[in-house]
Amino acid sequence: MKKILSLIFILILLSLPIRSYAHTDPGATNSAKVEYVLPYPGILPGSTLYPLKALRDRIIEFFISDPGKKAEFYILQADKRLNASLALLEQGKGELSETTVSKAEKYLEKALSETEKFKDKGQNVYWILGNIEKSLRKHHEVLDELIEKSEGDLAEKYSNTLEHNEKLLDRVIKLRATE
């Protein structure tokens, strides 16, 4: 009887899925690609229709009053601009690409500021900070690519934007630690 129960117990253990919960250091950087999909940018800066798109985005931003939703909106705008800057660099519009990616980081800074406001209201912002952190890490990865694809003054400007990105990431990590 003991052999049968032991055999059943072993079969049950073998049929259960095995899971591993590894703890990773949020400050550690790895060479693996960040699994984060950038949204389609739509109309690119420099297009004749781009001012209409920018106006539409400002109107939408104006009507969002919730700091959490506004932070998510800013993350979306930052990610669209980042993807647009990649497309612009591929089209040979390096300077426009750099100003676009610089504005993307400013949107992430706005998202972080809105999140801090949300936190000051006593709300749980851990999920927003997680989204900002993922976005910042993807931005870091893409900025590295942009630096590799460019040279001279343009590469230096991308490097400055990368430094700004790293400062924002440090702020997010500190905020997540207090959450």
GROMACS .gro file of C-alpha atoms in nm:
model
  179
    1MET     CA    1   0.000   0.000   0.000
    2LYS     CA    2   0.285   0.239   0.083
    3LYS     CA    3   0.442   0.171  -0.258
    4ILE     CA    4   0.120   0.256  -0.438
    5LEU     CA    5   0.073   0.582  -0.243
    6SER     CA    6   0.436   0.675  -0.305
    7LEU     CA    7   0.396   0.606  -0.675
    8ILE     CA    8   0.079   0.819  -0.692
    9PHE     CA    9   0.250   1.100  -0.502
   10ILE     CA   10   0.548   1.093  -0.741
   11LEU     CA   11   0.317   1.094  -1.046
   12ILE     CA   12   0.128   1.393  -0.908
   13LEU     CA   13   0.453   1.581  -0.848
   14LEU     CA   14   0.576   1.505  -1.197
   15SER     CA   15   0.251   1.621  -1.356
   16LEU     CA   16   0.255   1.961  -1.185
   17PRO     CA   17   0.408   2.246  -1.386
   18ILE     CA   18   0.746   2.361  -1.264
   19ARG     CA   19   0.779   2.733  -1.207
   20SER     CA   20   1.077   2.941  -1.123
   21TYR     CA   21   1.049   3.286  -0.974
   22ALA     CA   22   1.380   3.458  -1.024
   23HIS     CA   23   1.448   3.791  -0.863
   24THR     CA   24   1.620   4.043  -1.086
   25ASP     CA   25   1.785   4.366  -0.986
   26PRO     CA   26   1.581   4.652  -1.141
   27GLY     CA   27   1.895   4.863  -1.171
   28ALA     CA   28   2.087   4.598  -1.361
   29THR     CA   29   2.120   4.635  -1.734
   30ASN     CA   30   2.130   4.336  -1.958
   31SER     CA   31   2.222   4.291  -2.319
   32ALA     CA   32   1.895   4.115  -2.400
   33LYS     CA   33   1.634   4.305  -2.598
   34VAL     CA   34   1.363   4.472  -2.394
   35GLU     CA   35   1.031   4.305  -2.470
   36TYR     CA   36   0.823   4.615  -2.526
   37VAL     CA   37   0.639   4.690  -2.847
   38LEU     CA   38   0.650   5.046  -2.969
   39PRO     CA   39   0.325   5.179  -3.118
   40TYR     CA   40   0.299   5.280  -3.480
   41PRO     CA   41   0.390   5.650  -3.500
   42GLY     CA   42   0.147   5.745  -3.776
   43ILE     CA   43   0.223   6.074  -3.949
   44LEU     CA   44   0.587   6.168  -3.899
   45PRO     CA   45   0.725   6.508  -3.799
   46GLY     CA   46   0.814   6.707  -4.108
   47SER     CA   47   0.497   6.601  -4.290
   48THR     CA   48   0.255   6.872  -4.399
   49LEU     CA   49  -0.023   6.701  -4.198
   50TYR     CA   50   0.184   6.669  -3.880
   51PRO     CA   51   0.063   7.001  -3.728
   52LEU     CA   52  -0.295   6.866  -3.741
   53LYS     CA   53  -0.186   6.550  -3.560
   54ALA     CA   54  -0.004   6.759  -3.297
   55LEU     CA   55  -0.313   6.976  -3.249
   56ARG     CA   56  -0.531   6.667  -3.207
   57ASP     CA   57  -0.292   6.530  -2.944
   58ARG     CA   58  -0.293   6.859  -2.752
   59ILE     CA   59  -0.673   6.863  -2.750
   60ILE     CA   60  -0.683   6.507  -2.618
   61GLU     CA   61  -0.423   6.595  -2.353
   62PHE     CA   62  -0.630   6.896  -2.245
   63PHE     CA   63  -0.936   6.683  -2.177
   64ILE     CA   64  -0.759   6.421  -1.966
   65SER     CA   65  -0.790   6.525  -1.603
   66ASP     CA   66  -0.697   6.203  -1.421
   67PRO     CA   67  -0.321   6.206  -1.347
   68GLY     CA   68  -0.294   5.828  -1.396
   69LYS     CA   69  -0.456   5.839  -1.738
   70LYS     CA   70  -0.257   6.147  -1.830
   71ALA     CA   71   0.065   5.964  -1.739
   72GLU     CA   72  -0.037   5.672  -1.962
   73PHE     CA   73  -0.114   5.918  -2.243
   74TYR     CA   74   0.232   6.071  -2.207
   75ILE     CA   75   0.393   5.726  -2.219
   76LEU     CA   76   0.205   5.653  -2.542
   77GLN     CA   77   0.315   5.985  -2.692
   78ALA     CA   78   0.676   5.923  -2.590
   79ASP     CA   79   0.675   5.576  -2.744
   80LYS     CA   80   0.521   5.704  -3.069
   81ARG     CA   81   0.787   5.974  -3.093
   82LEU     CA   82   1.063   5.724  -3.026
   83ASN     CA   83   0.940   5.503  -3.310
   84ALA     CA   84   0.903   5.810  -3.531
   85SER     CA   85   1.264   5.908  -3.460
   86LEU     CA   86   1.379   5.566  -3.579
   87ALA     CA   87   1.185   5.610  -3.903
   88LEU     CA   88   1.319   5.963  -3.950
   89LEU     CA   89   1.679   5.849  -3.908
   90GLU     CA   90   1.622   5.574  -4.166
   91GLN     CA   91   1.494   5.845  -4.404
   92GLY     CA   92   1.815   6.040  -4.352
   93LYS     CA   93   1.656   6.312  -4.139
   94GLY     CA   94   1.900   6.290  -3.849
   95GLU     CA   95   1.845   6.631  -3.693
   96LEU     CA   96   1.467   6.593  -3.699
   97SER     CA   97   1.508   6.244  -3.555
   98GLU     CA   98   1.714   6.381  -3.267
   99THR     CA   99   1.468   6.657  -3.178
  100THR     CA  100   1.186   6.402  -3.194
  101VAL     CA  101   1.358   6.159  -2.959
  102SER     CA  102   1.445   6.446  -2.726
  103LYS     CA  103   1.076   6.538  -2.709
  104ALA     CA  104   0.996   6.171  -2.641
  105GLU     CA  105   1.209   6.182  -2.327
  106LYS     CA  106   1.035   6.503  -2.221
  107TYR     CA  107   0.702   6.321  -2.250
  108LEU     CA  108   0.837   6.049  -2.021
  109GLU     CA  109   0.944   6.319  -1.776
  110LYS     CA  110   0.588   6.458  -1.788
  111ALA     CA  111   0.454   6.107  -1.726
  112LEU     CA  112   0.676   6.078  -1.422
  113SER     CA  113   0.562   6.417  -1.292
  114GLU     CA  114   0.195   6.319  -1.333
  115THR     CA  115   0.267   5.993  -1.153
  116GLU     CA  116   0.422   6.183  -0.863
  117LYS     CA  117   0.106   6.398  -0.845
  118PHE     CA  118  -0.104   6.083  -0.846
  119LYS     CA  119   0.108   5.937  -0.566
  120ASP     CA  120   0.073   6.258  -0.363
  121LYS     CA  121  -0.303   6.203  -0.375
  122GLY     CA  122  -0.244   5.873  -0.195
  123GLN     CA  123  -0.298   5.652  -0.499
  124ASN     CA  124  -0.109   5.334  -0.576
  125VAL     CA  125   0.124   5.420  -0.865
  126TYR     CA  126   0.328   5.099  -0.878
  127TRP     CA  127   0.169   4.991  -1.207
  128ILE     CA  128   0.228   5.329  -1.373
  129LEU     CA  129   0.587   5.333  -1.254
  130GLY     CA  130   0.628   4.985  -1.401
  131ASN     CA  131   0.502   5.108  -1.737
  132ILE     CA  132   0.729   5.411  -1.727
  133GLU     CA  133   1.025   5.191  -1.636
  134LYS     CA  134   0.957   4.951  -1.925
  135SER     CA  135   0.925   5.243  -2.163
  136LEU     CA  136   1.246   5.404  -2.035
  137ARG     CA  137   1.436   5.078  -2.075
  138LYS     CA  138   1.310   5.044  -2.434
  139HIS     CA  139   1.405   5.405  -2.500
  140HIS     CA  140   1.752   5.332  -2.363
  141GLU     CA  141   1.785   5.037  -2.601
  142VAL     CA  142   1.671   5.240  -2.903
  143LEU     CA  143   1.891   5.535  -2.810
  144ASP     CA  144   2.189   5.298  -2.806
  145GLU     CA  145   2.091   5.190  -3.159
  146LEU     CA  146   2.054   5.551  -3.272
  147ILE     CA  147   2.398   5.637  -3.134
  148GLU     CA  148   2.549   5.340  -3.320
  149LYS     CA  149   2.382   5.444  -3.647
  150SER     CA  150   2.494   5.806  -3.623
  151GLU     CA  151   2.820   5.990  -3.585
  152GLY     CA  152   2.968   6.324  -3.483
  153ASP     CA  153   2.744   6.593  -3.339
  154LEU     CA  154   2.430   6.389  -3.392
  155ALA     CA  155   2.569   6.096  -3.191
  156GLU     CA  156   2.663   6.338  -2.913
  157LYS     CA  157   2.310   6.478  -2.904
  158TYR     CA  158   2.169   6.126  -2.881
  159SER     CA  159   2.416   6.058  -2.597
  160ASN     CA  160   2.288   6.363  -2.409
  161THR     CA  161   1.933   6.236  -2.448
  162LEU     CA  162   2.050   5.895  -2.322
  163GLU     CA  163   2.192   6.061  -2.009
  164HIS     CA  164   1.856   6.227  -1.950
  165ASN     CA  165   1.692   5.887  -1.992
  166GLU     CA  166   1.921   5.736  -1.728
  167LYS     CA  167   1.837   6.015  -1.480
  168LEU     CA  168   1.466   5.952  -1.533
  169LEU     CA  169   1.518   5.579  -1.480
  170ASP     CA  170   1.697   5.650  -1.152
  171ARG     CA  171   1.400   5.861  -1.040
  172VAL     CA  172   1.160   5.581  -1.126
  173ILE     CA  173   1.363   5.321  -0.940
  174LYS     CA  174   1.376   5.544  -0.629
  175LEU     CA  175   1.000   5.603  -0.647
  176ARG     CA  176   0.930   5.231  -0.689
  177ALA     CA  177   1.141   5.162  -0.382
  178THR     CA  178   0.916   5.389  -0.172
  179GLU     CA  179   0.597   5.236  -0.310
   0.00000   0.00000   0.00000
